[in-house]
Short mmCIF file of C-alpha atoms and ligand atoms in Angstrom, two decimals:
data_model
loop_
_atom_site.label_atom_id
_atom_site.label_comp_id
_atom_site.label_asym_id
_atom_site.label_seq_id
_atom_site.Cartn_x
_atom_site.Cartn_y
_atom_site.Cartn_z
CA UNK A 1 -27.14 7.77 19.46
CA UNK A 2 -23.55 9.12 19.40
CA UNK A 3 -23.01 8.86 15.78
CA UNK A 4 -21.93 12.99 15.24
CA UNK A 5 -18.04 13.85 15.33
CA UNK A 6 -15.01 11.79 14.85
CA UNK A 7 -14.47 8.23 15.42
CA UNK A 8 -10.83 9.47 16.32
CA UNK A 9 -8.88 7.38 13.66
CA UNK A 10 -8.07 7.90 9.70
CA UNK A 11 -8.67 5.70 6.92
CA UNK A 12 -6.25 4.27 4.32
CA UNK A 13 -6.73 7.87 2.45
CA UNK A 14 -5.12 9.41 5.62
CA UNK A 15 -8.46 11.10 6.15
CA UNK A 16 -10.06 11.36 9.52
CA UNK A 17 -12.93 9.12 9.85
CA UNK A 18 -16.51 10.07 11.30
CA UNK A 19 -18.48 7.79 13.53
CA UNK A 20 -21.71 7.68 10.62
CA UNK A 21 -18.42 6.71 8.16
CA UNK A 22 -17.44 3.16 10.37
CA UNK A 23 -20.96 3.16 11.14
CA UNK A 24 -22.02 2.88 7.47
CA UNK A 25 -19.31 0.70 6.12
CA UNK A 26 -20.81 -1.88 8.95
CA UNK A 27 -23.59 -1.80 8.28
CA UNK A 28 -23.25 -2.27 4.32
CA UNK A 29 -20.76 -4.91 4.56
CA UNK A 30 -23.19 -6.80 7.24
CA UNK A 31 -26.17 -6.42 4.89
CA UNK A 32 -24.34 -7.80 1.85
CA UNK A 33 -21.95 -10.77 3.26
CA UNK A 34 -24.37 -13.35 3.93
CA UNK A 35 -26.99 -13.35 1.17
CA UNK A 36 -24.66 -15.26 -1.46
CA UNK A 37 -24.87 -12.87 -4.23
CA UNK A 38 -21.21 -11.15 -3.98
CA UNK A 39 -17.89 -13.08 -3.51
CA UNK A 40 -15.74 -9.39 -2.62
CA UNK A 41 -16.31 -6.03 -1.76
CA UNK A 42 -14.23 -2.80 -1.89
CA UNK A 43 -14.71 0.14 0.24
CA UNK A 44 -13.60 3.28 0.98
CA UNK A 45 -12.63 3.08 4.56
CA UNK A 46 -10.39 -0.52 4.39
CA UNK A 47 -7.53 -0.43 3.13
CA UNK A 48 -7.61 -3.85 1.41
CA UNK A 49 -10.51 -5.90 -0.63
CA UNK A 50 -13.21 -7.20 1.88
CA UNK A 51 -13.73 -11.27 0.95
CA UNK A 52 -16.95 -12.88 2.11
CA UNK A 53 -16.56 -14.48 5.38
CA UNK A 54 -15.40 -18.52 5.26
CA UNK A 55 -19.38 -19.32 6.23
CA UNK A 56 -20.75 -17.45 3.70
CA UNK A 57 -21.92 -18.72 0.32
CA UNK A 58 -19.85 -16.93 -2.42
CA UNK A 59 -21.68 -15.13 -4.99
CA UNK A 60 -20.91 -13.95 -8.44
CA UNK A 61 -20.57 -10.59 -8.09
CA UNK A 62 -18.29 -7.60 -7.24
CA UNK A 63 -19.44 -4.85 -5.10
CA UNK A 64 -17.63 -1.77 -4.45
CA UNK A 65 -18.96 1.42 -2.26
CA UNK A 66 -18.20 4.52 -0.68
CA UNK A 67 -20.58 4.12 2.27
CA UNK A 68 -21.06 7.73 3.33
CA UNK A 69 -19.50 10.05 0.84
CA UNK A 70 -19.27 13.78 1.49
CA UNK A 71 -18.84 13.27 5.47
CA UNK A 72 -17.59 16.65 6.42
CA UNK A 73 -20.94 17.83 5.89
CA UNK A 74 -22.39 15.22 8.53
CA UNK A 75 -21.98 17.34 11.68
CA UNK A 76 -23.27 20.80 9.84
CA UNK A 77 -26.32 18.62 8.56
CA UNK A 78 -25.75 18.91 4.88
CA UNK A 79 -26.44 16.22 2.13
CA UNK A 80 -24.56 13.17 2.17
CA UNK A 81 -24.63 9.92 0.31
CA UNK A 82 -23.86 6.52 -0.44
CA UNK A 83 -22.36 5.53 -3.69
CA UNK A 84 -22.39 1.72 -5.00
CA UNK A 85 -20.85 -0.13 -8.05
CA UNK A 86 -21.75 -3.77 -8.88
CA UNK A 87 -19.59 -6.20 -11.35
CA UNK A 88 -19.69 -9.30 -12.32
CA UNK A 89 -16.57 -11.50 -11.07
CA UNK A 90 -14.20 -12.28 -13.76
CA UNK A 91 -12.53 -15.30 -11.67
CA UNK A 92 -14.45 -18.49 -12.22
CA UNK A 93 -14.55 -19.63 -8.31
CA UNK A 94 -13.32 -18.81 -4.58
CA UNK A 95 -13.94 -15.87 -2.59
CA UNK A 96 -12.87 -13.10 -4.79
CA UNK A 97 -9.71 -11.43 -6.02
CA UNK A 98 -8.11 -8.39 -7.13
CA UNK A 99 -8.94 -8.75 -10.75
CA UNK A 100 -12.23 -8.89 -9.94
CA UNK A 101 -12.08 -5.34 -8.55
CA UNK A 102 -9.81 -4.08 -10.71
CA UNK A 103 -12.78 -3.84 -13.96
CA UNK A 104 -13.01 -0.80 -16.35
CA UNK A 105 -16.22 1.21 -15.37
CA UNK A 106 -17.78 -0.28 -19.05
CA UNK A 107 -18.20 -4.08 -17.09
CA UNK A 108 -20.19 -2.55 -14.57
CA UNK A 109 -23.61 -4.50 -14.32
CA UNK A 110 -25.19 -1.98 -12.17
CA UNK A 111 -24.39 1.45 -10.13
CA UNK A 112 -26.47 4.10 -7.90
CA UNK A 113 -26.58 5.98 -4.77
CA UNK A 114 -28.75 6.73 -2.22
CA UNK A 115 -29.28 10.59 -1.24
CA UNK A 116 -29.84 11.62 2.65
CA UNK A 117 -31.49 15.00 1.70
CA UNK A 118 -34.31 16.86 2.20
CA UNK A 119 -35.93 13.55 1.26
CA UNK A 120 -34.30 10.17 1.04
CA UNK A 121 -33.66 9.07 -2.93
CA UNK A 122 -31.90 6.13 -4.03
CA UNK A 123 -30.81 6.27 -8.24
CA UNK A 124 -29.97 3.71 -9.94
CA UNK A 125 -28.72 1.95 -13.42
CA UNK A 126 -28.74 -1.44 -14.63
CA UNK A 127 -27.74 0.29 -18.07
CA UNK A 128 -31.56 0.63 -19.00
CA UNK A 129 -31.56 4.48 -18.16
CA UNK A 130 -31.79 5.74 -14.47
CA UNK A 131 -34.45 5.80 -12.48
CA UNK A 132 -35.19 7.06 -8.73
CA UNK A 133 -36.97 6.10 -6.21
CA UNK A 134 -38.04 8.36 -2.94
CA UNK A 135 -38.16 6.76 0.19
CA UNK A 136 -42.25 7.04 1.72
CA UNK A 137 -40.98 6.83 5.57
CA UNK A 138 -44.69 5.95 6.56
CA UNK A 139 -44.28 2.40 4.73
CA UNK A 140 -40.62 2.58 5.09
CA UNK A 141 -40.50 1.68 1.03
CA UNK A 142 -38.93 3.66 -1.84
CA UNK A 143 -41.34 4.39 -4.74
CA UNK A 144 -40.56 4.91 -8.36
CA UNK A 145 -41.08 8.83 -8.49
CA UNK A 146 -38.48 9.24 -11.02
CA UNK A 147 -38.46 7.32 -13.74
CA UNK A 148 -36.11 7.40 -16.95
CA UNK A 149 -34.34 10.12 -16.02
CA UNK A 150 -32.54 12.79 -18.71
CA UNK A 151 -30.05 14.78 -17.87
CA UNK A 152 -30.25 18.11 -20.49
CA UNK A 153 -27.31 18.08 -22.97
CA UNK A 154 -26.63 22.40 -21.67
CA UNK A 155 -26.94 23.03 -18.00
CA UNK A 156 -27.83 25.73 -15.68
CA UNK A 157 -24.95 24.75 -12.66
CA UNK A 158 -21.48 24.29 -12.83
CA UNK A 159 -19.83 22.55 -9.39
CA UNK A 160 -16.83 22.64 -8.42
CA UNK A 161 -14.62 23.83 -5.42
CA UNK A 162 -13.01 27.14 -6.50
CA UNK A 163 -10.68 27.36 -3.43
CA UNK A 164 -8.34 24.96 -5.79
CA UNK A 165 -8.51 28.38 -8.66
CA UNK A 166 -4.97 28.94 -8.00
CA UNK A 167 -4.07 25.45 -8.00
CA UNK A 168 -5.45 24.02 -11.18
CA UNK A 169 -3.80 23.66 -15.04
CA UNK A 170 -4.48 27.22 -16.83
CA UNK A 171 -7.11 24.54 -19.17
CA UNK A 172 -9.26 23.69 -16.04
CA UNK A 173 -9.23 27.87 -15.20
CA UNK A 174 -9.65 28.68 -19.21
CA UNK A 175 -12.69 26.54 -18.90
CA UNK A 176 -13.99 27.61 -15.67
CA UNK A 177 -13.45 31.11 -17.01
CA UNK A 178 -16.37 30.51 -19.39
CA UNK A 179 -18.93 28.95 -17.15
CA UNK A 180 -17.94 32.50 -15.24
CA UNK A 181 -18.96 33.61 -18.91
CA UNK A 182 -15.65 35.08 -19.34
CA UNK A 183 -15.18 33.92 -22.22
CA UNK A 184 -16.19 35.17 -25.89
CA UNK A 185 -16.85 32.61 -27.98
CA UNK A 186 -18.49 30.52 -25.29
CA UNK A 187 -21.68 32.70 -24.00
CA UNK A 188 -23.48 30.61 -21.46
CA UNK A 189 -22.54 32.00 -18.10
CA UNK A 190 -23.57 29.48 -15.42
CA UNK A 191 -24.84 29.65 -12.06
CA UNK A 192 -22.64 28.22 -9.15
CA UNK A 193 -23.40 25.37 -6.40
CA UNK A 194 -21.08 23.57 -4.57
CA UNK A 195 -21.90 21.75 -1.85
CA UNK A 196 -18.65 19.50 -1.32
CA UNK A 197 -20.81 16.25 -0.94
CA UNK A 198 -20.59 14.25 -4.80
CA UNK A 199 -23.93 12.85 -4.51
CA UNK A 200 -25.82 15.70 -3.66
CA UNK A 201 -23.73 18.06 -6.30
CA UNK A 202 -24.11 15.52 -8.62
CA UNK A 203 -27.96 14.82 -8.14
CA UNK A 204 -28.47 18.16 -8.43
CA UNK A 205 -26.71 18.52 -11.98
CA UNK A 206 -28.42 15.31 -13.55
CA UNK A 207 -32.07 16.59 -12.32
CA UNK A 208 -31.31 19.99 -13.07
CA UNK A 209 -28.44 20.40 -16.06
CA UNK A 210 -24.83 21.14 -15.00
CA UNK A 211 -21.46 20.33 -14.68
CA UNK A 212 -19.70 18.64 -11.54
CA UNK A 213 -15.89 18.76 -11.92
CA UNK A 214 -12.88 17.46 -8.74
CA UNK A 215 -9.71 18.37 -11.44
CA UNK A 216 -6.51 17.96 -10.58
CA UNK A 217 -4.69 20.52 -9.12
CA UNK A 218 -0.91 21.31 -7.34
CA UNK A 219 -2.02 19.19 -3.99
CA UNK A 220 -3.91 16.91 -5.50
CA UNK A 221 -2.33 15.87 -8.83
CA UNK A 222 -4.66 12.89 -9.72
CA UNK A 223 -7.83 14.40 -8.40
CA UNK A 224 -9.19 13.69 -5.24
CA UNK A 225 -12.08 11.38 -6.02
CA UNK A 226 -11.81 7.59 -6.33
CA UNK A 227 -12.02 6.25 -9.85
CA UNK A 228 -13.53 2.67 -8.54
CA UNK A 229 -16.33 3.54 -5.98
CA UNK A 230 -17.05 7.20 -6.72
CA UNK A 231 -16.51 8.41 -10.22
CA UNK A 232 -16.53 5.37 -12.45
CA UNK A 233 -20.57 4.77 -10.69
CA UNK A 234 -20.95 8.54 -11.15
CA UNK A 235 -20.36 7.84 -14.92
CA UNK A 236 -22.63 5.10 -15.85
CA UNK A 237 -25.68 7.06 -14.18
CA UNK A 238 -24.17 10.06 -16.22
CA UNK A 239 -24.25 8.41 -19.27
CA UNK A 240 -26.95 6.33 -18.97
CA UNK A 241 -28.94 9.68 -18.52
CA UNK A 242 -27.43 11.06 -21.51
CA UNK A 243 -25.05 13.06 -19.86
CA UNK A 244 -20.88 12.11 -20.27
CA UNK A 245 -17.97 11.64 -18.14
CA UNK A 246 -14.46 12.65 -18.35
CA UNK A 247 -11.43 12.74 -16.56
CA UNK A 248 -10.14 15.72 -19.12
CA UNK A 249 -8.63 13.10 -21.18
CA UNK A 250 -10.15 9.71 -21.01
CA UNK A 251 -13.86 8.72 -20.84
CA UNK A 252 -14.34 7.90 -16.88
CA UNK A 253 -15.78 4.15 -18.16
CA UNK A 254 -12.62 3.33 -19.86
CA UNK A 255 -10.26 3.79 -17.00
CA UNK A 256 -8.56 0.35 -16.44
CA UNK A 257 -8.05 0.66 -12.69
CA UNK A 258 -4.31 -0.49 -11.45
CA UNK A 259 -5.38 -0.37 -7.26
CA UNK A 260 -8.51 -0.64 -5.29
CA UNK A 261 -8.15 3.10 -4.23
CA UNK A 262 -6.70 4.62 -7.39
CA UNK A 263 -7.99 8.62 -7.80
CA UNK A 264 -9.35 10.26 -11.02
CA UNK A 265 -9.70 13.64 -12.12
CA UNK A 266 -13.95 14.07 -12.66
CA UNK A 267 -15.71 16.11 -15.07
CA UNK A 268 -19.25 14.94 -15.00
CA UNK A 269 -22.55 15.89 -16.02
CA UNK A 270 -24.61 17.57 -19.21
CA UNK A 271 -23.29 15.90 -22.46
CA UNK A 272 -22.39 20.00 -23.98
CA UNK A 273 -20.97 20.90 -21.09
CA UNK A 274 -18.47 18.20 -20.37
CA UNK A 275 -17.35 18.34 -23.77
CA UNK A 276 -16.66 22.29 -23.87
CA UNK A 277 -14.24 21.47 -20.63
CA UNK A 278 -12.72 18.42 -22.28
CA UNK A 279 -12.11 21.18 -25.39
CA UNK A 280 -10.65 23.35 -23.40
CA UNK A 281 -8.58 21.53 -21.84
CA UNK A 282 -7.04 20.00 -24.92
CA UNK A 283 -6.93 23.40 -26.65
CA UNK A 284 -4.88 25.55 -24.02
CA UNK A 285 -2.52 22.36 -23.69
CA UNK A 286 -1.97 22.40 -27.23
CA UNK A 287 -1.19 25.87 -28.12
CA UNK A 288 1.07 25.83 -24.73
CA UNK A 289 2.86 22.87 -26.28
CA UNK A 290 2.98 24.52 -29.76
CA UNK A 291 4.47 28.09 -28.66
CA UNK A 292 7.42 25.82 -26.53
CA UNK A 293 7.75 24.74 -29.90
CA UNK A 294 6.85 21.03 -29.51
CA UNK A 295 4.30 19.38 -31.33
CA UNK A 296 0.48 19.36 -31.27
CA UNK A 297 -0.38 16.54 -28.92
CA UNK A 298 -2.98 14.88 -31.47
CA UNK A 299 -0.51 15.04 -34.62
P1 AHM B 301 -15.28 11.66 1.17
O1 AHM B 301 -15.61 10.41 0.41
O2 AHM B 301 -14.16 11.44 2.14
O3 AHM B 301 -16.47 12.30 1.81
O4 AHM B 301 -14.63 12.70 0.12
C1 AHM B 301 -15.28 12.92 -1.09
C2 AHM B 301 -15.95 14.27 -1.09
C3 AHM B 301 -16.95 14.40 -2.20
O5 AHM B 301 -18.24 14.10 -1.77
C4 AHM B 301 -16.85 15.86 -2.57
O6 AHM B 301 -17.14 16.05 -3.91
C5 AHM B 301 -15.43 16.20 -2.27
O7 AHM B 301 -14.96 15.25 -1.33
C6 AHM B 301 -15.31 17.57 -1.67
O8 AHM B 301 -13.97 17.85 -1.45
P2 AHM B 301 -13.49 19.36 -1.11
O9 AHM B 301 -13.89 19.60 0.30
O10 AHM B 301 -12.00 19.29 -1.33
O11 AHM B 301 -14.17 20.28 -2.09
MG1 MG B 302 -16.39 9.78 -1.00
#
């Protein structure tokens, strides 16, 4: 079918595309244009907002998407994804504009992926708790297998690509240093996965307990991850599983966005966990800022 390898051109991130990423995008933006529910989309791989086609029916809502997230795992056969984020439009007619894209995480009226693992799963929120559904191939339906999921408030995993070590703020390392269990006064070692694919990292971590992180680091100083169509969707399933979301300062769902592909720093994941990084953080920066003799950032 001549979907493996590279469709030999980059995106608007500069990154190389993949023939299942143009393929994807497609194929969502065909599936969604014509059935009069959304007035503008956003996706990863075009560079500007994607209005509904002049003889289409505009709808009233937003929808925003990475359309196959964690691609450089598509050729080695690893987990991938597809991540989605639905708002309702702020502007009161027409085919869509900026400002309808450019909503705080908190307006989002719904958000899930779908997961191409071992299984097919798609998860979802309409901000009554998550639920997930696991595609039955011989009916070609997905079926509710499960239902209100809770993400627990400690977790077992902590996810995140230590390559960056080096690279990172000595708050990101200090924390990272305790999940090693490193650390004295913070005693719960974790174990490590990373698979470089969000969904499937992140999947893991709500089902299981853990921590996902993408900080910033020296090459990437606003994180890597897209606040809009990766992390801010990320965050509503996180917290409407109990878990939190973070980008080290700010909760993820509070982010006003200023562009369609802005980036975010992610910490994601068990409620406990997210909160000892977001400590961390806060605490090394502080006592850095208090022995250059400047003031504690919080007084
Ligand atoms: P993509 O949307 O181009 O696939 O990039 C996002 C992916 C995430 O799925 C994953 O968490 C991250 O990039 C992995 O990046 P790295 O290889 O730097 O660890
Ligand atoms: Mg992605």
């Amino acid at each position: 079918m001549d979907i493996l390898g590279s469709a030999q051109n980059r995106n608007v991130q500069g990154e190389e595309q993949q023939k299942l990423d143009v393929l994807a995008n497609e194929t969502i933006k065909e599936s969604l244009k014509f059935t009069g529910r959304v007035c503008v989309m956003g996706s990863e791989e075009d560079e500007e907002m994607i209005p509904i086609p002049a003889q289409y029916r505009p709808g009233k809502y937003v929808v925003l998407f990475d359309p196959l997230d964690g691609s450089s795992n598509i050729d080695v056969n690893a987990a991938v994804g597809t991540i989605f984020s639905v708002y309702r439009r702020v502007s009161d007619h027409g085919r869509g504009s900026l400002a309808d894209i450019l909503q705080p995480g908190v307006q989002q009226v719904a958000a899930g992926y779908v997961m191409y693992g071992s299984s097919t799963m798609l998860v979802y929120t309409t901000g009554q708790g998550v639920h997930g559904f696991t595609l039955d191939p011989t009916i070609g339906e997905f079926l509710l297998s499960h239902p209100n999921i809770v993400t627990p408030a400690v977790g077992k995993y902590y996810s995140v690509n230590e390559s960056n070590f080096a690279r990172w703020d000595k708050g990101v390392q200090t924390a990272v240093r305790g999940f090693h269990g490193d650390l004295p006064e913070y005693i719960q070692g974790k174990n490590s996965r990373y698979i470089g694919s969000l969904v499937a990292d992140f999947h893991r971590d709500l089902i299981a307990g853990g921590i996902f992180m993408y900080p910033a680091d020296k090459k990437n100083p606003n994180g890597k991850l897209r606040l809009l169509y990766e992390c801010a969707p990320m965050a509503f399933i996180a917290e409407q599983a109990g878990g939190a979301a973070t980008d080290g300062e700010q909760r993820i769902l509070e982010r006003v966005p200023a562009s369609l592909h802005e980036r975010s720093p992610l910490v994601i994941g068990s409620r406990d966990d997210v909160r000892f990084v977001a400590d961390t953080i806060a605490r090394v920066r502080d006592s850095a800022l208090q022995a250059v003799g400047r003031p504690d950032r919080r007084s």
